[in-house]
Coordinates of C-alpha atoms in Angstrom, one line a residue:
M126 CA 38.6 -82.6 124.6
K127 CA 40.9 -83.2 121.6
K128 CA 37.9 -82.8 119.3
I129 CA 37.0 -79.5 120.9
L130 CA 40.6 -78.3 120.7
G131 CA 40.7 -79.3 117.0
V132 CA 37.5 -77.4 116.2
A133 CA 38.8 -74.4 118.0
L134 CA 42.1 -74.5 116.1
L135 CA 40.3 -74.9 112.8
L136 CA 38.1 -71.8 113.6
T137 CA 41.2 -69.9 114.6
L138 CA 43.0 -70.7 111.4
T139 CA 39.9 -69.9 109.4
M140 CA 39.5 -66.6 111.0
A141 CA 43.2 -65.8 110.6
A142 CA 43.0 -66.7 106.9
K143 CA 39.9 -64.6 106.5
S144 CA 41.6 -61.6 108.2
Q145 CA 44.6 -62.0 105.9
V146 CA 42.5 -61.6 102.8
K147 CA 42.0 -58.0 101.8
I148 CA 39.4 -56.9 99.3
G149 CA 38.9 -53.3 98.2
F150 CA 36.9 -51.6 95.4
E151 CA 37.3 -48.2 93.8
V152 CA 34.4 -46.9 91.7
S153 CA 34.9 -43.9 89.4
F154 CA 33.1 -42.3 86.4
K155 CA 35.2 -41.4 83.4
E156 CA 32.3 -41.3 81.0
P157 CA 29.1 -40.8 83.0
Q158 CA 27.3 -39.2 80.0
A159 CA 27.8 -42.6 78.3
H160 CA 26.5 -44.4 81.4
Y161 CA 29.6 -46.2 82.6
A162 CA 31.0 -46.9 86.0
E163 CA 34.6 -47.9 86.2
V164 CA 35.4 -50.5 88.9
E165 CA 38.8 -51.4 90.2
M166 CA 39.0 -54.4 92.6
N167 CA 42.2 -55.0 94.6
M168 CA 42.8 -58.3 96.4
S169 CA 45.6 -59.7 98.5
G170 CA 46.2 -62.7 100.8
I171 CA 44.3 -65.2 98.6
A172 CA 46.6 -68.3 98.8
T173 CA 44.3 -71.3 98.3
K174 CA 44.6 -72.0 94.5
D175 CA 46.5 -71.0 91.5
Y176 CA 43.5 -69.0 90.3
V177 CA 40.6 -67.0 91.8
D178 CA 37.1 -67.0 90.4
L179 CA 35.2 -63.7 90.6
K180 CA 31.5 -63.8 90.4
M181 CA 28.8 -61.2 89.8
P182 CA 25.3 -61.9 91.2
V183 CA 22.6 -62.7 88.7
W184 CA 19.8 -61.1 90.8
T185 CA 19.4 -58.7 93.7
P186 CA 17.6 -59.6 96.9
G187 CA 14.1 -58.1 97.2
S188 CA 13.5 -58.4 93.4
Y189 CA 12.8 -61.9 92.5
L190 CA 14.0 -62.1 88.9
V191 CA 17.3 -63.3 87.4
R192 CA 18.5 -60.1 85.7
E193 CA 21.9 -61.3 84.4
F194 CA 23.9 -58.3 85.7
A195 CA 27.0 -59.8 84.1
K196 CA 25.7 -58.8 80.6
N197 CA 26.6 -55.2 81.4
V198 CA 30.3 -55.9 82.2
E199 CA 32.9 -54.9 79.7
E200 CA 36.7 -54.8 79.4
F201 CA 37.5 -57.2 82.2
N202 CA 41.2 -57.5 82.8
A203 CA 43.6 -58.4 85.6
T204 CA 47.2 -58.0 86.8
V205 CA 49.0 -60.2 89.3
N206 CA 51.9 -58.6 91.1
G207 CA 51.7 -55.8 88.6
K208 CA 51.9 -58.1 85.5
P209 CA 49.1 -58.9 83.1
A210 CA 47.3 -62.1 84.1
K211 CA 45.5 -64.7 82.0
V212 CA 41.7 -64.3 82.4
Q213 CA 39.0 -66.8 81.2
K214 CA 35.3 -66.5 81.5
I215 CA 34.1 -69.9 82.7
T216 CA 30.3 -69.3 83.3
K217 CA 27.9 -66.5 82.4
N218 CA 28.8 -64.6 85.6
T219 CA 32.2 -66.0 86.5
W220 CA 35.7 -64.8 85.5
R221 CA 38.8 -66.8 86.4
V222 CA 42.0 -65.0 87.0
F223 CA 45.1 -67.3 86.8
N224 CA 48.5 -67.2 88.6
A225 CA 46.7 -65.8 91.7
K226 CA 48.3 -67.8 94.5
A227 CA 49.8 -65.6 97.3
A228 CA 49.7 -62.6 95.0
V229 CA 48.4 -59.1 94.8
I230 CA 45.6 -59.0 92.3
K231 CA 44.1 -56.0 90.6
V232 CA 41.0 -56.3 88.4
N233 CA 39.5 -53.6 86.3
Y234 CA 36.1 -53.7 84.5
R235 CA 33.4 -51.3 83.3
V236 CA 29.7 -51.6 84.0
Y237 CA 27.2 -50.1 81.6
A238 CA 24.4 -48.6 83.8
F239 CA 21.4 -47.2 82.0
E240 CA 18.2 -48.8 83.4
V241 CA 15.9 -46.6 85.5
S242 CA 14.5 -48.6 88.4
V243 CA 15.1 -49.0 92.1
R244 CA 16.9 -52.3 91.5
T245 CA 19.3 -51.6 88.7
A246 CA 22.3 -49.3 88.3
F247 CA 22.0 -46.0 86.5
V248 CA 24.7 -43.5 85.6
D249 CA 24.5 -40.2 83.6
E250 CA 26.1 -36.7 83.8
S251 CA 23.8 -35.7 86.7
H252 CA 24.3 -38.6 89.1
A253 CA 25.2 -42.3 89.7
F254 CA 23.0 -44.8 91.4
L255 CA 24.9 -48.0 92.2
S256 CA 22.7 -51.0 92.9
S257 CA 25.5 -52.9 94.4
A258 CA 24.6 -56.4 93.2
S259 CA 24.9 -55.2 89.7
I260 CA 28.3 -53.4 90.2
F261 CA 30.5 -55.5 92.5
M262 CA 32.0 -59.0 92.1
Y263 CA 33.0 -61.3 94.9
P264 CA 35.7 -64.1 95.0
A265 CA 34.0 -67.5 94.9
G266 CA 33.8 -69.0 98.4
M267 CA 34.5 -65.7 100.1
I268 CA 31.0 -64.3 100.5
K269 CA 31.6 -63.7 104.2
N270 CA 34.8 -61.7 103.7
P271 CA 34.8 -58.0 104.4
S272 CA 35.6 -55.4 101.8
T273 CA 35.9 -51.6 101.4
V274 CA 34.5 -49.4 98.7
K275 CA 36.0 -46.0 97.7
I276 CA 33.8 -43.8 95.6
V277 CA 35.5 -41.2 93.3
P278 CA 32.7 -38.7 92.4
F279 CA 32.8 -37.2 88.9
G280 CA 33.4 -33.6 88.3
N281 CA 31.5 -31.3 90.7
W282 CA 29.6 -34.2 92.4
N283 CA 30.0 -33.7 96.1
Q284 CA 27.6 -36.2 97.8
V285 CA 27.7 -39.9 98.5
N286 CA 24.8 -41.6 100.4
T287 CA 24.7 -45.2 101.4
G288 CA 23.8 -47.4 104.4
L289 CA 27.4 -48.7 104.5
E290 CA 29.6 -47.8 107.4
P291 CA 32.1 -45.0 106.6
V292 CA 35.8 -45.6 107.1
A293 CA 37.2 -43.1 109.5
G294 CA 39.5 -40.5 108.0
Q295 CA 39.0 -41.7 104.4
K296 CA 36.5 -39.5 102.4
F297 CA 33.8 -41.4 100.5
T298 CA 35.2 -44.7 101.6
Y299 CA 33.0 -47.4 103.2
Y300 CA 33.2 -50.7 104.9
A301 CA 31.1 -53.8 104.4
S302 CA 31.5 -56.7 106.9
D303 CA 30.7 -59.2 104.2
F304 CA 29.3 -59.3 100.7
D305 CA 25.7 -59.9 101.8
I306 CA 26.0 -56.5 103.4
L307 CA 27.6 -54.9 100.4
F308 CA 25.0 -56.3 98.0
D309 CA 22.3 -55.0 100.3
S310 CA 23.7 -51.4 100.4
P311 CA 22.9 -49.2 97.4
I312 CA 25.0 -46.1 96.8
E313 CA 23.8 -42.7 95.5
V314 CA 26.5 -40.3 94.1
G315 CA 26.0 -36.8 92.9
N316 CA 24.6 -33.5 94.2
Q317 CA 21.4 -34.8 95.9
D318 CA 19.5 -32.7 98.3
V319 CA 20.1 -34.2 101.8
F320 CA 18.2 -33.7 105.0
E321 CA 17.8 -35.7 108.1
F322 CA 15.5 -36.5 111.1
T323 CA 15.6 -38.6 114.2
A324 CA 12.9 -41.1 115.0
A325 CA 12.8 -44.1 117.4
G326 CA 16.3 -43.0 118.5
V327 CA 17.7 -43.5 115.0
K328 CA 19.2 -41.0 112.7
H329 CA 17.5 -41.0 109.3
I330 CA 19.1 -39.5 106.2
V331 CA 16.9 -38.6 103.2
A332 CA 18.8 -38.1 99.9
M333 CA 16.6 -36.5 97.2
Y334 CA 17.7 -36.7 93.6
G335 CA 15.9 -35.0 90.7
G336 CA 14.3 -32.1 92.5
G337 CA 10.6 -31.8 93.2
N338 CA 7.9 -29.8 95.0
Y339 CA 8.5 -31.7 98.3
D340 CA 8.3 -29.9 101.7
K341 CA 11.3 -31.1 103.7
E342 CA 9.9 -30.0 107.1
R343 CA 6.6 -31.7 106.4
L344 CA 8.3 -34.9 105.3
K345 CA 10.5 -34.9 108.4
V346 CA 7.4 -34.9 110.6
D347 CA 5.3 -37.4 108.7
M348 CA 8.2 -39.9 107.9
A349 CA 9.2 -39.8 111.6
K350 CA 5.6 -40.8 112.6
I351 CA 5.7 -43.8 110.2
V352 CA 9.1 -44.9 111.7
E353 CA 7.7 -44.6 115.2
E354 CA 4.6 -46.6 114.4
G355 CA 6.6 -49.4 112.8
T356 CA 9.0 -49.5 115.7
Q357 CA 6.1 -49.7 118.2
I358 CA 4.8 -53.0 116.6
F359 CA 8.2 -54.8 116.9
G360 CA 9.3 -53.1 120.1
E361 CA 12.7 -52.1 118.8
N362 CA 14.4 -50.4 115.8
P363 CA 17.5 -52.5 115.0
N364 CA 19.5 -49.8 113.2
K365 CA 22.1 -47.3 114.2
H366 CA 21.3 -45.2 111.1
Y367 CA 19.0 -45.5 108.1
T368 CA 19.1 -44.0 104.6
F369 CA 16.3 -43.1 102.2
I370 CA 17.5 -42.7 98.6
V371 CA 14.7 -41.0 96.7
H372 CA 14.8 -40.7 92.9
N373 CA 12.3 -38.0 91.7
Y374 CA 11.4 -38.4 88.0
H375 CA 8.7 -36.9 85.8
S376 CA 6.8 -40.1 86.5
G377 CA 8.3 -42.4 89.0
G378 CA 7.4 -45.2 91.4
G379 CA 8.4 -48.4 93.1
G380 CA 10.7 -49.1 96.0
L381 CA 13.3 -51.7 97.1
E382 CA 14.1 -52.5 100.7
H383 CA 17.5 -53.0 102.2
L384 CA 18.9 -53.8 105.7
N385 CA 19.3 -50.2 106.8
S386 CA 18.3 -48.2 103.7
T387 CA 15.8 -48.1 100.9
V388 CA 15.5 -46.8 97.4
L389 CA 12.2 -45.1 96.4
G390 CA 11.0 -43.9 93.0
A391 CA 8.7 -40.9 93.1
T392 CA 7.0 -38.3 90.8
R393 CA 8.8 -35.1 91.4
N394 CA 5.8 -32.8 91.3
A395 CA 3.2 -35.0 93.0
Y396 CA 4.1 -34.1 96.5
G397 CA 1.8 -31.0 96.4
T398 CA -1.4 -33.0 95.8
E399 CA -3.1 -35.0 98.5
R400 CA -3.1 -38.2 96.4
G401 CA 0.6 -37.8 95.4
Y402 CA 1.7 -37.0 99.0
K403 CA -0.2 -39.9 100.4
G404 CA 1.2 -42.2 97.7
F405 CA 4.7 -41.2 98.7
L406 CA 4.0 -41.8 102.3
S407 CA 2.5 -45.2 101.5
L408 CA 5.8 -46.1 99.7
V409 CA 7.8 -45.0 102.7
A410 CA 5.6 -47.1 105.0
H411 CA 5.9 -50.1 102.8
E412 CA 9.6 -50.1 102.4
Y413 CA 10.3 -49.1 106.0
F414 CA 8.1 -52.0 107.3
H415 CA 10.5 -54.3 105.3
L416 CA 13.1 -53.2 107.8
W417 CA 11.6 -55.9 110.0
N418 CA 9.5 -58.0 107.6
V419 CA 11.8 -59.6 105.0
K420 CA 15.1 -58.1 106.1
R421 CA 15.0 -59.7 109.5
L422 CA 11.7 -61.5 109.9
R423 CA 12.0 -63.6 106.7
P424 CA 11.1 -66.9 105.0
V425 CA 13.9 -69.4 105.5
A426 CA 14.8 -69.4 101.8
L427 CA 15.6 -65.7 101.8
G428 CA 19.1 -65.8 103.3
P429 CA 21.8 -66.7 103.2
F430 CA 21.4 -66.1 99.5
D431 CA 22.5 -68.1 96.5
Y432 CA 23.5 -65.3 94.1
D433 CA 23.9 -67.7 91.1
N434 CA 20.4 -69.0 91.1
E435 CA 16.7 -68.4 92.0
N436 CA 15.9 -68.7 95.7
Y437 CA 12.5 -70.3 95.9
T438 CA 10.0 -69.7 98.7
T439 CA 6.2 -70.1 99.1
N440 CA 6.0 -67.3 101.6
L441 CA 6.2 -64.0 99.6
W442 CA 2.6 -63.5 100.5
T443 CA 3.8 -62.8 104.0
A444 CA 7.1 -61.1 103.0
E445 CA 5.6 -58.7 100.4
G446 CA 1.8 -59.1 100.8
F447 CA 1.7 -58.4 104.5
T448 CA 4.0 -55.5 104.0
S449 CA 1.5 -54.0 101.5
Y450 CA -1.2 -54.6 104.1
Y451 CA 0.8 -52.9 106.8
E452 CA 1.5 -49.8 104.8
N453 CA -2.2 -49.0 105.3
K454 CA -2.0 -49.7 109.0
L455 CA 1.1 -47.5 109.5
L456 CA -0.5 -44.6 107.6
I457 CA -3.7 -44.5 109.8
R458 CA -1.7 -45.0 113.0
A459 CA 0.6 -42.2 111.9
G460 CA -2.4 -39.9 111.3
A461 CA -1.6 -39.7 107.5
T462 CA -5.0 -41.0 106.6
N463 CA -8.5 -41.3 108.2
Q464 CA -10.7 -44.2 109.0
T465 CA -12.8 -43.8 105.8
T466 CA -9.8 -43.6 103.5
F467 CA -8.3 -46.6 105.3
L468 CA -11.3 -48.7 104.8
N469 CA -11.6 -47.6 101.1
D470 CA -8.0 -48.5 100.5
I471 CA -8.5 -51.9 102.1
I472 CA -11.6 -52.7 100.0
G473 CA -9.9 -51.4 96.9
G474 CA -7.2 -54.1 97.3
L475 CA -9.8 -56.7 98.1
G476 CA -11.7 -55.8 94.9
T477 CA -8.6 -56.1 92.8
V478 CA -8.1 -59.7 93.9
I479 CA -11.7 -60.7 93.5
N480 CA -11.9 -59.1 90.0
T481 CA -8.7 -60.8 88.8
P482 CA -9.6 -64.1 87.1
G483 CA -6.2 -65.6 88.0
S484 CA -7.2 -65.5 91.7
K485 CA -9.3 -68.5 91.0
V486 CA -6.4 -70.3 89.3
Q487 CA -3.3 -69.6 91.4
S488 CA -2.9 -69.7 95.2
A489 CA -1.0 -67.3 97.3
S490 CA 1.7 -69.9 98.0
S491 CA 2.0 -70.8 94.3
S492 CA 2.2 -67.2 93.3
S493 CA 5.1 -66.8 95.8
F494 CA 7.0 -69.8 94.4
D495 CA 6.4 -68.7 90.8
A496 CA 7.6 -65.1 91.3
W497 CA 10.8 -65.9 89.4
I498 CA 8.9 -66.8 86.2
I499 CA 5.7 -64.9 86.4
G500 CA 5.8 -62.0 89.0
Y501 CA 8.3 -59.9 87.0
R502 CA 7.5 -61.4 83.6
P503 CA 3.8 -61.0 83.1
N504 CA 2.3 -61.6 79.6
E505 CA -1.1 -60.9 78.1
N506 CA -2.6 -63.9 79.8
S507 CA -1.2 -63.5 83.3
K508 CA -4.3 -61.9 84.7
N509 CA -6.2 -65.0 83.7
S510 CA -3.8 -67.5 85.1
A511 CA -2.0 -65.8 88.1
I512 CA -2.5 -63.5 91.0
S513 CA 0.1 -61.2 92.6
Y514 CA 1.5 -62.3 95.9
Y515 CA 1.4 -58.6 96.8
S516 CA -2.3 -58.2 96.4
K517 CA -3.4 -61.7 97.5
G518 CA -1.0 -61.5 100.5
E519 CA -2.5 -58.1 101.4
V520 CA -6.0 -59.7 101.5
V521 CA -4.7 -62.7 103.5
G522 CA -3.2 -60.3 106.0
L523 CA -6.5 -58.5 106.4
L524 CA -8.5 -61.7 106.9
M525 CA -5.9 -63.2 109.3
D526 CA -5.7 -60.0 111.3
L527 CA -9.5 -59.8 111.8
E528 CA -9.7 -63.5 112.6
I529 CA -7.1 -63.3 115.3
A530 CA -8.6 -60.1 116.8
N531 CA -12.1 -61.7 116.8
A532 CA -10.8 -65.0 118.3
T533 CA -9.1 -63.1 121.2
K534 CA -12.0 -60.6 121.6
G535 CA -9.8 -57.7 120.7
A536 CA -6.8 -58.7 122.9
K537 CA -4.5 -59.8 120.1
S538 CA -3.9 -59.1 116.4
L539 CA -1.6 -59.9 113.6
D540 CA 0.8 -57.3 115.2
D541 CA 1.4 -59.8 118.0
V542 CA 2.2 -62.6 115.5
M543 CA 4.7 -60.4 113.6
K544 CA 6.4 -59.3 116.8
A545 CA 6.6 -62.9 118.2
M546 CA 8.0 -64.2 114.9
Y547 CA 10.5 -61.4 114.8
E548 CA 11.7 -62.4 118.3
E549 CA 11.8 -66.1 117.4
G550 CA 13.9 -65.3 114.4
K551 CA 16.4 -63.5 116.5
L552 CA 16.7 -66.5 118.8
K553 CA 16.9 -69.1 116.1
K554 CA 19.1 -66.9 113.8
R555 CA 17.3 -68.1 110.7
G556 CA 14.2 -67.6 108.7
Y557 CA 10.8 -69.3 109.3
T558 CA 9.0 -72.1 107.5
D559 CA 5.4 -71.9 106.5
A560 CA 4.5 -74.4 109.2
E561 CA 6.3 -72.3 111.9
F562 CA 4.4 -69.2 110.8
K563 CA 1.1 -71.1 111.0
A564 CA 2.0 -72.5 114.4
M565 CA 2.6 -69.0 115.7
V566 CA -0.7 -67.7 114.3
E567 CA -2.5 -70.5 116.1
K568 CA -0.6 -69.9 119.3
I569 CA -1.5 -66.2 119.4
S570 CA -5.1 -66.7 118.4
G571 CA -5.8 -69.8 120.3
I572 CA -7.7 -71.4 117.4
S573 CA -6.9 -73.7 114.4
F574 CA -6.0 -72.0 111.1
T575 CA -5.8 -75.2 109.1
K576 CA -9.0 -74.5 107.1
F577 CA -7.9 -70.9 106.7
W578 CA -4.6 -72.1 105.1
E579 CA -6.4 -74.5 102.9
K580 CA -8.8 -71.9 101.6
Y581 CA -6.9 -68.7 101.3
I582 CA -3.2 -69.6 101.2
D583 CA -2.8 -72.9 99.5
G584 CA -6.2 -72.7 97.8
T585 CA -8.3 -70.4 95.7
A586 CA -11.6 -70.3 97.6
D587 CA -14.0 -67.4 97.3
I588 CA -13.2 -64.7 99.9
D589 CA -15.9 -64.5 102.6
F590 CA -15.1 -60.9 103.3
E591 CA -18.5 -60.1 104.7
K592 CA -17.9 -62.4 107.6
F593 CA -14.5 -61.1 108.4
F594 CA -15.5 -57.4 108.2
A595 CA -18.5 -58.2 110.5
Y596 CA -16.0 -59.1 113.3
A597 CA -15.0 -55.4 113.4
G598 CA -18.6 -54.0 113.1
I599 CA -18.2 -53.2 109.4
E600 CA -21.1 -53.9 107.1
A601 CA -19.8 -55.0 103.6
T602 CA -21.7 -55.9 100.5
K603 CA -20.9 -56.4 96.9
E604 CA -22.7 -55.5 93.7
I605 CA -22.1 -55.6 89.9
A606 CA -19.8 -52.7 89.1
S607 CA -21.4 -51.9 85.8
P608 CA -25.0 -53.4 85.8
N609 CA -26.7 -53.8 82.4
K610 CA -23.7 -52.4 80.5
P611 CA -22.3 -54.3 77.5
Y612 CA -19.1 -56.1 78.1
T613 CA -16.6 -57.8 75.8
G614 CA -13.6 -58.6 78.0
A615 CA -11.2 -57.2 75.4
S616 CA -8.8 -54.4 76.3
L617 CA -7.1 -52.3 73.6
K618 CA -3.9 -50.4 72.9
V619 CA -3.4 -47.7 70.3
D620 CA -0.2 -47.4 68.4
R621 CA -0.3 -47.2 64.6
M622 CA -3.3 -49.5 64.8
V623 CA -6.0 -50.2 67.4
T624 CA -5.0 -53.6 68.7
V625 CA -6.3 -56.1 71.2
S626 CA -3.9 -56.1 74.2
G627 CA -5.8 -58.4 76.6
V628 CA -8.7 -60.9 76.7
V629 CA -10.4 -61.8 80.0
R630 CA -11.0 -65.5 80.8
N631 CA -14.6 -66.6 80.0
S632 CA -15.5 -63.2 78.5
P633 CA -17.3 -62.9 75.1
A634 CA -14.0 -62.1 73.5
W635 CA -12.4 -65.2 75.1
V636 CA -15.3 -67.6 74.3
Q637 CA -15.8 -66.4 70.7
G638 CA -12.1 -66.2 69.7
L639 CA -10.9 -62.6 69.6
N640 CA -7.1 -62.8 70.1
V641 CA -4.5 -60.6 71.6
N642 CA -2.6 -58.8 68.7
D643 CA -5.7 -58.7 66.5
D644 CA -5.9 -55.3 64.8
I645 CA -9.4 -53.9 65.0
L646 CA -10.6 -52.7 61.6
A647 CA -14.4 -52.1 62.1
I648 CA -17.3 -52.6 64.5
D649 CA -20.6 -53.6 62.7
G650 CA -19.2 -52.1 59.5
V651 CA -18.2 -48.8 61.1
S652 CA -14.4 -48.2 60.5
I653 CA -12.1 -48.1 63.5
A654 CA -11.0 -44.6 62.4
D655 CA -14.6 -43.3 62.8
E656 CA -15.0 -45.2 66.1
M657 CA -11.9 -43.5 67.5
R658 CA -12.9 -39.9 66.7
S659 CA -14.6 -39.4 70.0
V660 CA -12.0 -41.3 72.1
R661 CA -9.5 -39.2 74.0
L662 CA -5.9 -40.5 74.0
P663 CA -3.8 -41.6 75.8
N664 CA -6.4 -43.9 77.4
P665 CA -4.8 -46.8 79.3
G666 CA -8.2 -48.1 80.2
L667 CA -9.5 -48.4 76.7
T668 CA -11.7 -51.4 76.0
L669 CA -13.7 -52.7 73.1
E670 CA -17.0 -51.8 74.8
T671 CA -16.0 -48.2 75.3
L672 CA -16.1 -47.7 71.5
P673 CA -19.2 -45.8 70.5
T674 CA -21.0 -48.5 68.5
I675 CA -20.7 -51.1 71.2
A676 CA -21.4 -48.6 74.0
K677 CA -24.8 -48.0 72.6
K678 CA -25.7 -51.7 72.6
Q679 CA -27.6 -53.8 75.1
V680 CA -26.5 -56.9 77.0
G681 CA -27.4 -59.8 74.8
D682 CA -26.8 -58.0 71.5
V683 CA -24.5 -59.4 68.9
V684 CA -21.8 -57.3 67.3
E685 CA -19.6 -58.1 64.4
V686 CA -15.9 -57.2 64.8
T687 CA -13.7 -57.1 61.8
V688 CA -10.0 -57.8 62.6
R689 CA -6.8 -58.3 60.7
R690 CA -4.8 -61.3 62.0
D691 CA -1.5 -62.3 60.4
G692 CA -2.3 -60.1 57.5
L693 CA -5.7 -61.6 56.8
E694 CA -9.1 -60.1 57.5
K695 CA -11.5 -62.0 59.8
K696 CA -15.0 -61.3 61.1
I697 CA -15.9 -62.4 64.7
S698 CA -19.3 -62.2 66.2
L699 CA -19.5 -61.3 69.9
T700 CA -22.5 -61.8 72.1
L701 CA -22.3 -59.0 74.6
K702 CA -22.6 -59.9 78.3
E703 CA -22.8 -58.1 81.6
S704 CA -19.4 -57.6 83.2
P705 CA -18.8 -60.0 86.1
N706 CA -16.6 -57.4 87.9
I707 CA -18.0 -56.5 91.3
R708 CA -17.7 -53.4 93.5
I709 CA -17.5 -53.7 97.3
K710 CA -19.2 -51.2 99.6
A711 CA -18.3 -51.1 103.3
S712 CA -19.2 -48.9 106.2
Y713 CA -18.7 -48.7 109.9
K714 CA -21.8 -49.8 111.8
E715 CA -22.9 -47.2 114.4
D716 CA -24.6 -49.9 116.5
A717 CA -21.5 -52.1 116.7
T718 CA -21.3 -54.4 119.8
P719 CA -18.6 -53.8 122.5
Q720 CA -16.7 -56.8 121.1
Q721 CA -16.8 -55.5 117.6
L722 CA -15.5 -52.2 118.7
A723 CA -12.7 -53.9 120.6
V724 CA -11.8 -55.9 117.5
R725 CA -11.9 -52.8 115.4
K726 CA -9.7 -50.8 117.8
R727 CA -7.1 -53.6 118.0
W728 CA -7.2 -54.1 114.2
M729 CA -6.6 -50.5 113.4
G730 CA -4.5 -49.6 116.3
V731 CA -6.2 -46.2 116.8

C-alpha cells in the first residue's frame, strides 16, 4: 500500500509541476519578402536547474531525412526576468539559457524559411507556411508539456489554417497538448481560399494557396467520397476536424501526412485535365489513408519520436508502400476511376519495380531501414542498388491482398488485416513489430506467410505476378518492352554539354565502361551537335540510343562513343543489346470462376 501511495504521490507531484510550467509562442513576420519568421518563446515555472536547454528537431515525422532545421535559426537571444541572459549553443540543435531557475524566460529568434516543399517552412510576401518542426523549439525533457501558439499575420493577411485546437476568445491563437502534437501540426498563414465539407461525420477544411482552375463543388463531392471509403475500411474516423493545406504552384507535387491534417503540393492549372484531376485525388487518397496507416496504425519505431536522431524501422513498406497501394483502392471505391484504369495503375507500379535493377539487390525491409541514407538522398547509382519502399511496398500490398483473398475464398482481404491491426494498436497503445504484423496476416488468412516474407519482404525474389493475378481471374503476361531495338543503358542530360547522367547495371554502357559525368562528343564520328539537331528539348527521357546514329543500328552492332572525361578525350566501343525492360499486359477474364470473381470483388471492394 505504501508503494502504491508513493507512486500516486509522485504522479500527482509530476502533474502539478507540469501544470505549473507555461510555454507560449508568438510568430510574426517583419520581413516576409526576405523569407523570415520571427519567433518569441515565453516560459515560466521551470524550476529544475539553473539553466534550460532549448532544442529544435533535426527532422520532421513522415519525412525520413535529417534536415538540420537548426541551420536556419538566427539571432537567438534570451532574457530572464526581463534582463539579458547568457546563452550558449551546446550542440548543433541545442541552445542553453542560463540563470533560468524559477524565472520568467523570454527567447527570441528568427527562422529563415525559403524551401518549397510540403515538409519545410516557406515565407514570402504572399503567405507563410510553417512546418512546425522547423519553426518551434522545445525545452529538453519537456516534450509532453502543453504550449500555445499565437500567429500575428503580416499586413493584409487574414487567414490562419491548422489542425491545432483554437484557444477560445483569442484570435489566431492555438493550443497543443504536447510538442508531438505541435510538431505534427503545420500552419498556413495568408489569404488562402478556404472551403469546407463534411464526410464521415467530420468537418473538413480545405485551404487553397496559389490559385488554380479547381472546381470547389466538384472537389467537395469527390474528396468526401474518398474520406468515406477510407473510414469504411477502419470502421471509424478518429478526428473531430481535419485540415487540407494545398499549395498550388506552376508545377507542384508531393504530400505529407499529419495527425488531423495534411499538406499537399499541386499544379495549379492541372485540375481541368482528367490526368491532373485524378493525380490530385490520388494524392488526397494517399495522404488521407495515412490518417490511420502511420499516424495511428504505425511501426513501433515511429513514436514516441526521438527528434535528435534517426528513428529506424524496417516497416516503411507497410507505412508508405501500403498507403500507395491503397490510394488506388480508395479511388476505384470512390468512383474516381474505373476497373480498367485501376488495373493499369496497378501493373504500372508492378512494372516499375521489376524494371528497377536495384529491386534485385535491396529488399523491402532493407529499403525501409535505409530510408535515412538512401530514400531522400539518391545518387546516380541508386536505381542499380536500391528500391523504393513506396514502390516495393505497393507491390507487396497487392500480392498480400490477393493471397489473403484467395486463401479465404473471397471472405477476407488486406482490409481486414489493416482494421484488426488498427484496433490492436489502440488496445496496446503502441506501434507494431514486423512479427506482430505477420502474425495478424496469418491469423486473418489462415495460412502461413513465412515463405512470402522470405521472398518478397526480406528477400529479392522474382515476382510471380501471373499466379497472384490469376487468383482474381486476371490474365497477366509479360513481354520485352522494346523488342529488337538497340539499347545502351545510358541516360543523358543536356546543359552546356550532353552528359551521361545514369548507367544501368549490366547494360552495354555499364559493362564497357561508360561513366556518369562523361561528356558525349561524338557517335561513330558524328559530332554530338549534329546528333542533337533532331532532338526536342527539354527531354527528361533522353538516352544514348535515342540519338539518330544509334537509333538506326541493330541489336549486336558496335558503336564508337567519343567522350571527354576529366578533360581528356576517350573512345569507348559499345556492343548494342536488346533492352531487358519488360511490359506487363493484364486483362479481366470473362470466364472467371465463381471463386475468382469472389476474390476480385473482395480485392477491389466494388
